[in-house]
C-alpha positions as a LaTeX table, in Angstrom:
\begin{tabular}{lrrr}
\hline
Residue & $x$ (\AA) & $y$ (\AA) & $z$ (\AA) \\
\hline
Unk1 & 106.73 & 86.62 & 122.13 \\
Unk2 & 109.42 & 88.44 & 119.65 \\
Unk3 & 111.66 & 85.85 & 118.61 \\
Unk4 & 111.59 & 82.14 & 119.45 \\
Unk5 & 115.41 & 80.56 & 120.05 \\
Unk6 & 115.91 & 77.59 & 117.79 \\
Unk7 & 118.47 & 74.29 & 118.30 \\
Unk8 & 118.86 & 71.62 & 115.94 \\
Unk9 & 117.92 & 67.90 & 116.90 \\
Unk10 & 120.70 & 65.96 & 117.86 \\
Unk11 & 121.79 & 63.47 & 115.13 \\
Unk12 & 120.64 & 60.20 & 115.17 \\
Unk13 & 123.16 & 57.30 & 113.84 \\
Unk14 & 121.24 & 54.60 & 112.31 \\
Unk15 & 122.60 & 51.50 & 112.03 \\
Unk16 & 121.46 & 49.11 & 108.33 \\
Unk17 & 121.78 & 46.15 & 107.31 \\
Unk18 & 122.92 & 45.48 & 104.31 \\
Unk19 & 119.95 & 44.76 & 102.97 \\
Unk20 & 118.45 & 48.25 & 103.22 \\
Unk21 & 118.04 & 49.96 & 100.04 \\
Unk22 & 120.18 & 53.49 & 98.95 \\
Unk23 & 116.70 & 54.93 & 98.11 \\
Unk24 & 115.37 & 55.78 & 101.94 \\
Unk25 & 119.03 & 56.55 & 102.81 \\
Unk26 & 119.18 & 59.45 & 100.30 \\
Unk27 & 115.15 & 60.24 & 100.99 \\
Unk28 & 116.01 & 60.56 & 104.84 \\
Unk29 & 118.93 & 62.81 & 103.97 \\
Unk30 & 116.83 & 65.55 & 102.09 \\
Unk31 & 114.35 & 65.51 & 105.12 \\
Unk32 & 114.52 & 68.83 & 107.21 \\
Unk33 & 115.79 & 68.88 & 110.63 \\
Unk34 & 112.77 & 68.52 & 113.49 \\
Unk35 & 112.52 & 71.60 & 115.44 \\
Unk36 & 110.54 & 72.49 & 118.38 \\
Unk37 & 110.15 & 75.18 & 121.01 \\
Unk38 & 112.20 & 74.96 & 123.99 \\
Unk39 & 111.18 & 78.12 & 125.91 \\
Unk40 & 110.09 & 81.73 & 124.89 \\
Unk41 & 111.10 & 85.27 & 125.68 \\
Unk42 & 108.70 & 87.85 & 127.49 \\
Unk43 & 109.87 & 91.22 & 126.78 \\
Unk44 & 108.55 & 93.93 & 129.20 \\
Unk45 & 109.12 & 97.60 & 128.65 \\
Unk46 & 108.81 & 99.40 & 132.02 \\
Unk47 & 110.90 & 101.91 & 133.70 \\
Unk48 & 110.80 & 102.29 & 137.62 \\
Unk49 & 109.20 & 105.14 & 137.14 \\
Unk50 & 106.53 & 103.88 & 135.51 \\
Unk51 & 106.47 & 100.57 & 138.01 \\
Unk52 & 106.48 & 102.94 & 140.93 \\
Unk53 & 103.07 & 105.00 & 139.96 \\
Unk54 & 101.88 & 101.04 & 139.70 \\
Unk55 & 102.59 & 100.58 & 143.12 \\
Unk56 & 105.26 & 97.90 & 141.77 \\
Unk57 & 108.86 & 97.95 & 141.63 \\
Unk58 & 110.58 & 95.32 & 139.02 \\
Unk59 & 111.53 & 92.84 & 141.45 \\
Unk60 & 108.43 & 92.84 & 143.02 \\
Unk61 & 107.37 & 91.68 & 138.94 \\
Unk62 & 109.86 & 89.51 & 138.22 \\
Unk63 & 109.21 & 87.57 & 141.57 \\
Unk64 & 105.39 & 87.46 & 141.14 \\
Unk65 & 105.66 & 86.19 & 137.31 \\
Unk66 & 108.61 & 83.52 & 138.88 \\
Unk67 & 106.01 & 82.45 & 141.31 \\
Unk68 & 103.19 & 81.99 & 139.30 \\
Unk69 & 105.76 & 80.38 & 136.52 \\
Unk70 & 106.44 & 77.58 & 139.71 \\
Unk71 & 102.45 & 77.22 & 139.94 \\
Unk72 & 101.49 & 76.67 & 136.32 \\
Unk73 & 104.76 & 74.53 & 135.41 \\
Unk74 & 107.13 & 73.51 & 138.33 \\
Unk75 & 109.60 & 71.75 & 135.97 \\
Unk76 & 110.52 & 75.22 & 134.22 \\
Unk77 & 113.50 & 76.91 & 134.52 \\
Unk78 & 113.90 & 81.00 & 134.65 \\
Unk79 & 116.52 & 83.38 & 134.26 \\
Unk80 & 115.38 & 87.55 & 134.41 \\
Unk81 & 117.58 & 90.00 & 133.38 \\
Unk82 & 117.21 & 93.96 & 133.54 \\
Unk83 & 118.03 & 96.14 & 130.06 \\
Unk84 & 119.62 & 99.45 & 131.32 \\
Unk85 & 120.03 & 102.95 & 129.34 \\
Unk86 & 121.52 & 105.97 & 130.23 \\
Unk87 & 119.14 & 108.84 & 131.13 \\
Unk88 & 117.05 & 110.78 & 128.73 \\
Unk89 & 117.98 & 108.16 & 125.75 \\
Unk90 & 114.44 & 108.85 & 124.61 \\
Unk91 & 112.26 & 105.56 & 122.68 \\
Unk92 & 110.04 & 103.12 & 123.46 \\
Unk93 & 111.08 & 101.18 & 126.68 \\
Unk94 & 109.59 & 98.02 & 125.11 \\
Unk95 & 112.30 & 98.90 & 121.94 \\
Unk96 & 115.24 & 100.07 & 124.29 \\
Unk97 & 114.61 & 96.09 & 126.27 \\
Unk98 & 114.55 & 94.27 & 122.78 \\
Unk99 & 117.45 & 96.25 & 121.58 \\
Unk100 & 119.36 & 96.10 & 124.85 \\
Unk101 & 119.00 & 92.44 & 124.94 \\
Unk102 & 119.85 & 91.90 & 121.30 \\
Unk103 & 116.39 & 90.82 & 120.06 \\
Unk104 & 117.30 & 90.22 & 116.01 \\
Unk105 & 114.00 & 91.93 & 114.95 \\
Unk106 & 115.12 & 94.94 & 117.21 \\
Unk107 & 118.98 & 95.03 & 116.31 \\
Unk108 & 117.61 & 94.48 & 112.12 \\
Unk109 & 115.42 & 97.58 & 112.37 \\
Unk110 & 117.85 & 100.08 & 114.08 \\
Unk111 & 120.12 & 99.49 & 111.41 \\
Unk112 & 117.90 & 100.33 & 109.06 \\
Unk113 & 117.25 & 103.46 & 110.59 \\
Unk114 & 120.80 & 104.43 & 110.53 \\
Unk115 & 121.01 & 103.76 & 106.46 \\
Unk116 & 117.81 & 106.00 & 106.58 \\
Unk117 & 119.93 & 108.38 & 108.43 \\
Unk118 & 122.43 & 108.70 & 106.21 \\
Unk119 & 120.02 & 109.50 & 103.18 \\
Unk120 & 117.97 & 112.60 & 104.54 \\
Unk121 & 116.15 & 114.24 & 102.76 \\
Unk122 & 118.21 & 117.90 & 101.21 \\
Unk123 & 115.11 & 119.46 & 101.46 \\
Unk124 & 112.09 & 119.42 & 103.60 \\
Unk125 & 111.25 & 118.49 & 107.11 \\
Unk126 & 111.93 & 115.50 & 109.48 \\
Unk127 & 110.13 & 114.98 & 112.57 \\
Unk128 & 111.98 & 112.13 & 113.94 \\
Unk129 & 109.39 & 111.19 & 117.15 \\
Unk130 & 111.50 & 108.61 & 118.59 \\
Unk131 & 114.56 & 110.78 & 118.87 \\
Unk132 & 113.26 & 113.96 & 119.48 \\
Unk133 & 114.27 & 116.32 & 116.53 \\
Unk134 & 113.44 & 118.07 & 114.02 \\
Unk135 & 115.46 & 118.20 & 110.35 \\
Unk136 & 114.94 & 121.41 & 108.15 \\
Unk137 & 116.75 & 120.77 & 104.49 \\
Unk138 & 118.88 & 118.07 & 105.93 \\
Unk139 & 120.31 & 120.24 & 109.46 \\
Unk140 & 119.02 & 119.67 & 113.22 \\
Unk141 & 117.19 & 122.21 & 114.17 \\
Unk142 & 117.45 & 124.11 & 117.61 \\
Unk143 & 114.28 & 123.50 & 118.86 \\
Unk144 & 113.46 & 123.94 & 122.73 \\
Unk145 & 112.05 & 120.69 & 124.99 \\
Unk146 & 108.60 & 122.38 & 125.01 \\
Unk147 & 108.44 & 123.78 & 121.19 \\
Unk148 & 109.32 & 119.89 & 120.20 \\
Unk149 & 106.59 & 118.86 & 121.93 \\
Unk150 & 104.17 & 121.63 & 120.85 \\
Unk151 & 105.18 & 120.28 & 117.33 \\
Unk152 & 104.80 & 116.72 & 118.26 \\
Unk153 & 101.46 & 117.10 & 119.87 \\
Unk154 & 99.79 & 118.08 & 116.91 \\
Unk155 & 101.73 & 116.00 & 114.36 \\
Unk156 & 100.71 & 112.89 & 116.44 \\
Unk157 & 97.21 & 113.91 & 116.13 \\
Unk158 & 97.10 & 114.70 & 112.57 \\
Unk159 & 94.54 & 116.34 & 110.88 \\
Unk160 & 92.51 & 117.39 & 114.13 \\
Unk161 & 92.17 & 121.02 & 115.35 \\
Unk162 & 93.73 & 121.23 & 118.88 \\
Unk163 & 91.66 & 123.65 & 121.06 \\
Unk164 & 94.50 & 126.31 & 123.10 \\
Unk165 & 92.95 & 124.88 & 125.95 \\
Unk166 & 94.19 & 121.32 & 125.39 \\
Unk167 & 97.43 & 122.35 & 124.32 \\
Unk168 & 98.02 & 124.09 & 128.05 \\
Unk169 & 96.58 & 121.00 & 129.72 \\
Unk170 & 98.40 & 118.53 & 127.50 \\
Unk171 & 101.90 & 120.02 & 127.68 \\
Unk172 & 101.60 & 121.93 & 130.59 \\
Unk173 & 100.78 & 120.61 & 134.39 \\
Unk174 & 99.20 & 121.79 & 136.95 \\
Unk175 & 102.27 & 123.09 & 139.64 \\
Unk176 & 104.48 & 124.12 & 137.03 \\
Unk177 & 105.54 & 127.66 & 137.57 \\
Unk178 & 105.06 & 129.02 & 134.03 \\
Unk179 & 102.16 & 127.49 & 132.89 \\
Unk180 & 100.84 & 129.64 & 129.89 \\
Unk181 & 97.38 & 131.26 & 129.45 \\
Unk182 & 95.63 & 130.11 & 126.24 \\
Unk183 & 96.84 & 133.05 & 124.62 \\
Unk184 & 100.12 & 132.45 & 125.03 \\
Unk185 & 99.83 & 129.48 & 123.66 \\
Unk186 & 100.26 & 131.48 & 119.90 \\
Unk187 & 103.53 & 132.88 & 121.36 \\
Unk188 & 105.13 & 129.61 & 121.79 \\
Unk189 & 103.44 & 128.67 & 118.22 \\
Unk190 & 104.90 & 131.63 & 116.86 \\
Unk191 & 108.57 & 130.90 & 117.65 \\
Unk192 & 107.95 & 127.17 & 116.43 \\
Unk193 & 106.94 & 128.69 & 113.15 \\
Unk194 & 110.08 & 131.07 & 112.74 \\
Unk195 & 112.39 & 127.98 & 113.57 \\
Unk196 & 110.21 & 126.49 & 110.94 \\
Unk197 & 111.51 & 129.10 & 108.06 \\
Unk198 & 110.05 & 128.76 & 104.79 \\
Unk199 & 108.20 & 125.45 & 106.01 \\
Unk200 & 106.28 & 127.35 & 108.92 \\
Unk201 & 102.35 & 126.78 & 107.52 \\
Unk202 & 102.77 & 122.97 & 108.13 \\
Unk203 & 101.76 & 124.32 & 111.72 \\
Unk204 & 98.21 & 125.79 & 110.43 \\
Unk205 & 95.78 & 128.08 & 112.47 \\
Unk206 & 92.19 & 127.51 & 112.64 \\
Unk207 & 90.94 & 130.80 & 113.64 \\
Unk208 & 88.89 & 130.99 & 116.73 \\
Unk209 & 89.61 & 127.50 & 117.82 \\
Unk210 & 93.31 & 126.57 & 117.60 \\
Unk211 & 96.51 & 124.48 & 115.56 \\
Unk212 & 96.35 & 121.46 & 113.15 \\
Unk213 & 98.95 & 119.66 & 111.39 \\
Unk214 & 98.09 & 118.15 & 108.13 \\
Unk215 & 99.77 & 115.56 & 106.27 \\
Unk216 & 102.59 & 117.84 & 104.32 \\
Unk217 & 104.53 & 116.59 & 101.02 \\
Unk218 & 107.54 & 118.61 & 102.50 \\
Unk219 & 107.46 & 116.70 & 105.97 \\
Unk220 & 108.25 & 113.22 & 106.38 \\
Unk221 & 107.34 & 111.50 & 110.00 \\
Unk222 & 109.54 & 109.03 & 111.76 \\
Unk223 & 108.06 & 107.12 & 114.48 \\
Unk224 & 110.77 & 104.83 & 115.18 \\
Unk225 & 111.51 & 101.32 & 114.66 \\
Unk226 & 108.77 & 100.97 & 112.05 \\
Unk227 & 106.04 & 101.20 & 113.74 \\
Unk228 & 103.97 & 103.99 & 114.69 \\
Unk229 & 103.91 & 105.54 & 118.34 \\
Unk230 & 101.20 & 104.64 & 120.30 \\
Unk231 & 100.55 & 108.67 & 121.07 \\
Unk232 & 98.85 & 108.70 & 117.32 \\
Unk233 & 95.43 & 106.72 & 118.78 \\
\hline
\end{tabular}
């Protein structure tokens, strides 16, 4: 649970006499208000995409957690509602729900990642994970779909030497049309490092065996939202 919905007590007029003392008056003043739960929040970040390779669809989920919501406590009301966002928006779909639904933790760090936007660094490199770009020396860089991911692939697994081998499996399936040799692999590496310029040996090659990123002073990682993407373990 992500945020827990708070409501005041209701007042409570108490009637004295008047022989009661000031003194509990102004101590029952200074008390804080009772609170307690009166429901929770279950976030759940899954696109029908990823329901459908389940074998689920969301309404099938939202009726079976209903159902077993009537089992466990029949007195309990529901309401579901679905967070939409246009195609390709990129993120987390757990972050796009809490956003979409105006979760305060969720709405508090996206605006701190727009201030960080607006003080990028004037020189180095960005690789901004959750929106898929790359900053050199402040400007967006032109990098293709598949070069991005060649560059996130090994910045998510930091400090490791990728094989050629797992780079074609990893970013590459099975049916697709141009699926590269291992060779070619240091083609596509070599127009990564060009777009690179001047920053190009953050991509380093370990001869015989492959690429490695290592942690870079000129290269700054954003996950998004503050916490690391679950790609890194």
């Amino acid at each position: 649970m992500s945020n827990i919905a708070l409501l005041e007590r209701p007042a409570v007029t108490a009637v004295h006499t008047a022989q009661d003392s000031a003194a509990p008056l102004a101590a029952a003043a200074d008390l804080p208000a009772v609170r307690s739960p009166r429901g929770f929040a279950l976030y759940v970040g899954l696109d029908e995409i990823k329901a459908a390779e389940a074998g689920v669809s969301l309404p099938l989920l939202v009726d079976a957690l209903r159902r077993t919501l009537a089992e466990l406590a029949p007195g309990a009301e529901t309401h579901a509602t679905v967070a939409l966002a246009p195609h390709g928006s990129g993120g987390r779909d757990l972050d796009v729900v809490r956003l979409a639904l105006h979760e305060p933790g969720a709405i508090a760090r996206t605006k701190a990642a727009a201030e960080e936007d607006t003080t990028d660094e004037e020189g180095g490199v960005v690789v901004d994970i959750s929106r898929k770009r790359v900053l050199i020396d402040g400007e967006s860089a032109a990098f293709t779909y598949k070069e991005f991911e060649l560059l996130q692939y090994l910045v998510l697994r930091e400090g490791r030497t990728i094989e050629r081998s797992e780079l074609v499996s990893a970013l590459w399936q099975a049916q697709d049309d141009e699926t590269p040799g291992e060779r070619t692999i240091d083609v596509h590496v070599r127009r990564l490092r060009a777009k690179l310029g001047r920053y190009e040996d953050i991509v380093r090659t370990v001869r015989g065996i492959g690429y490695r990123f290592d942690r870079h002073a000129d290269v700054v990682i954003r996950y998004g939202h503050g916490t690391p993407s679950p790609d890194r373990f």
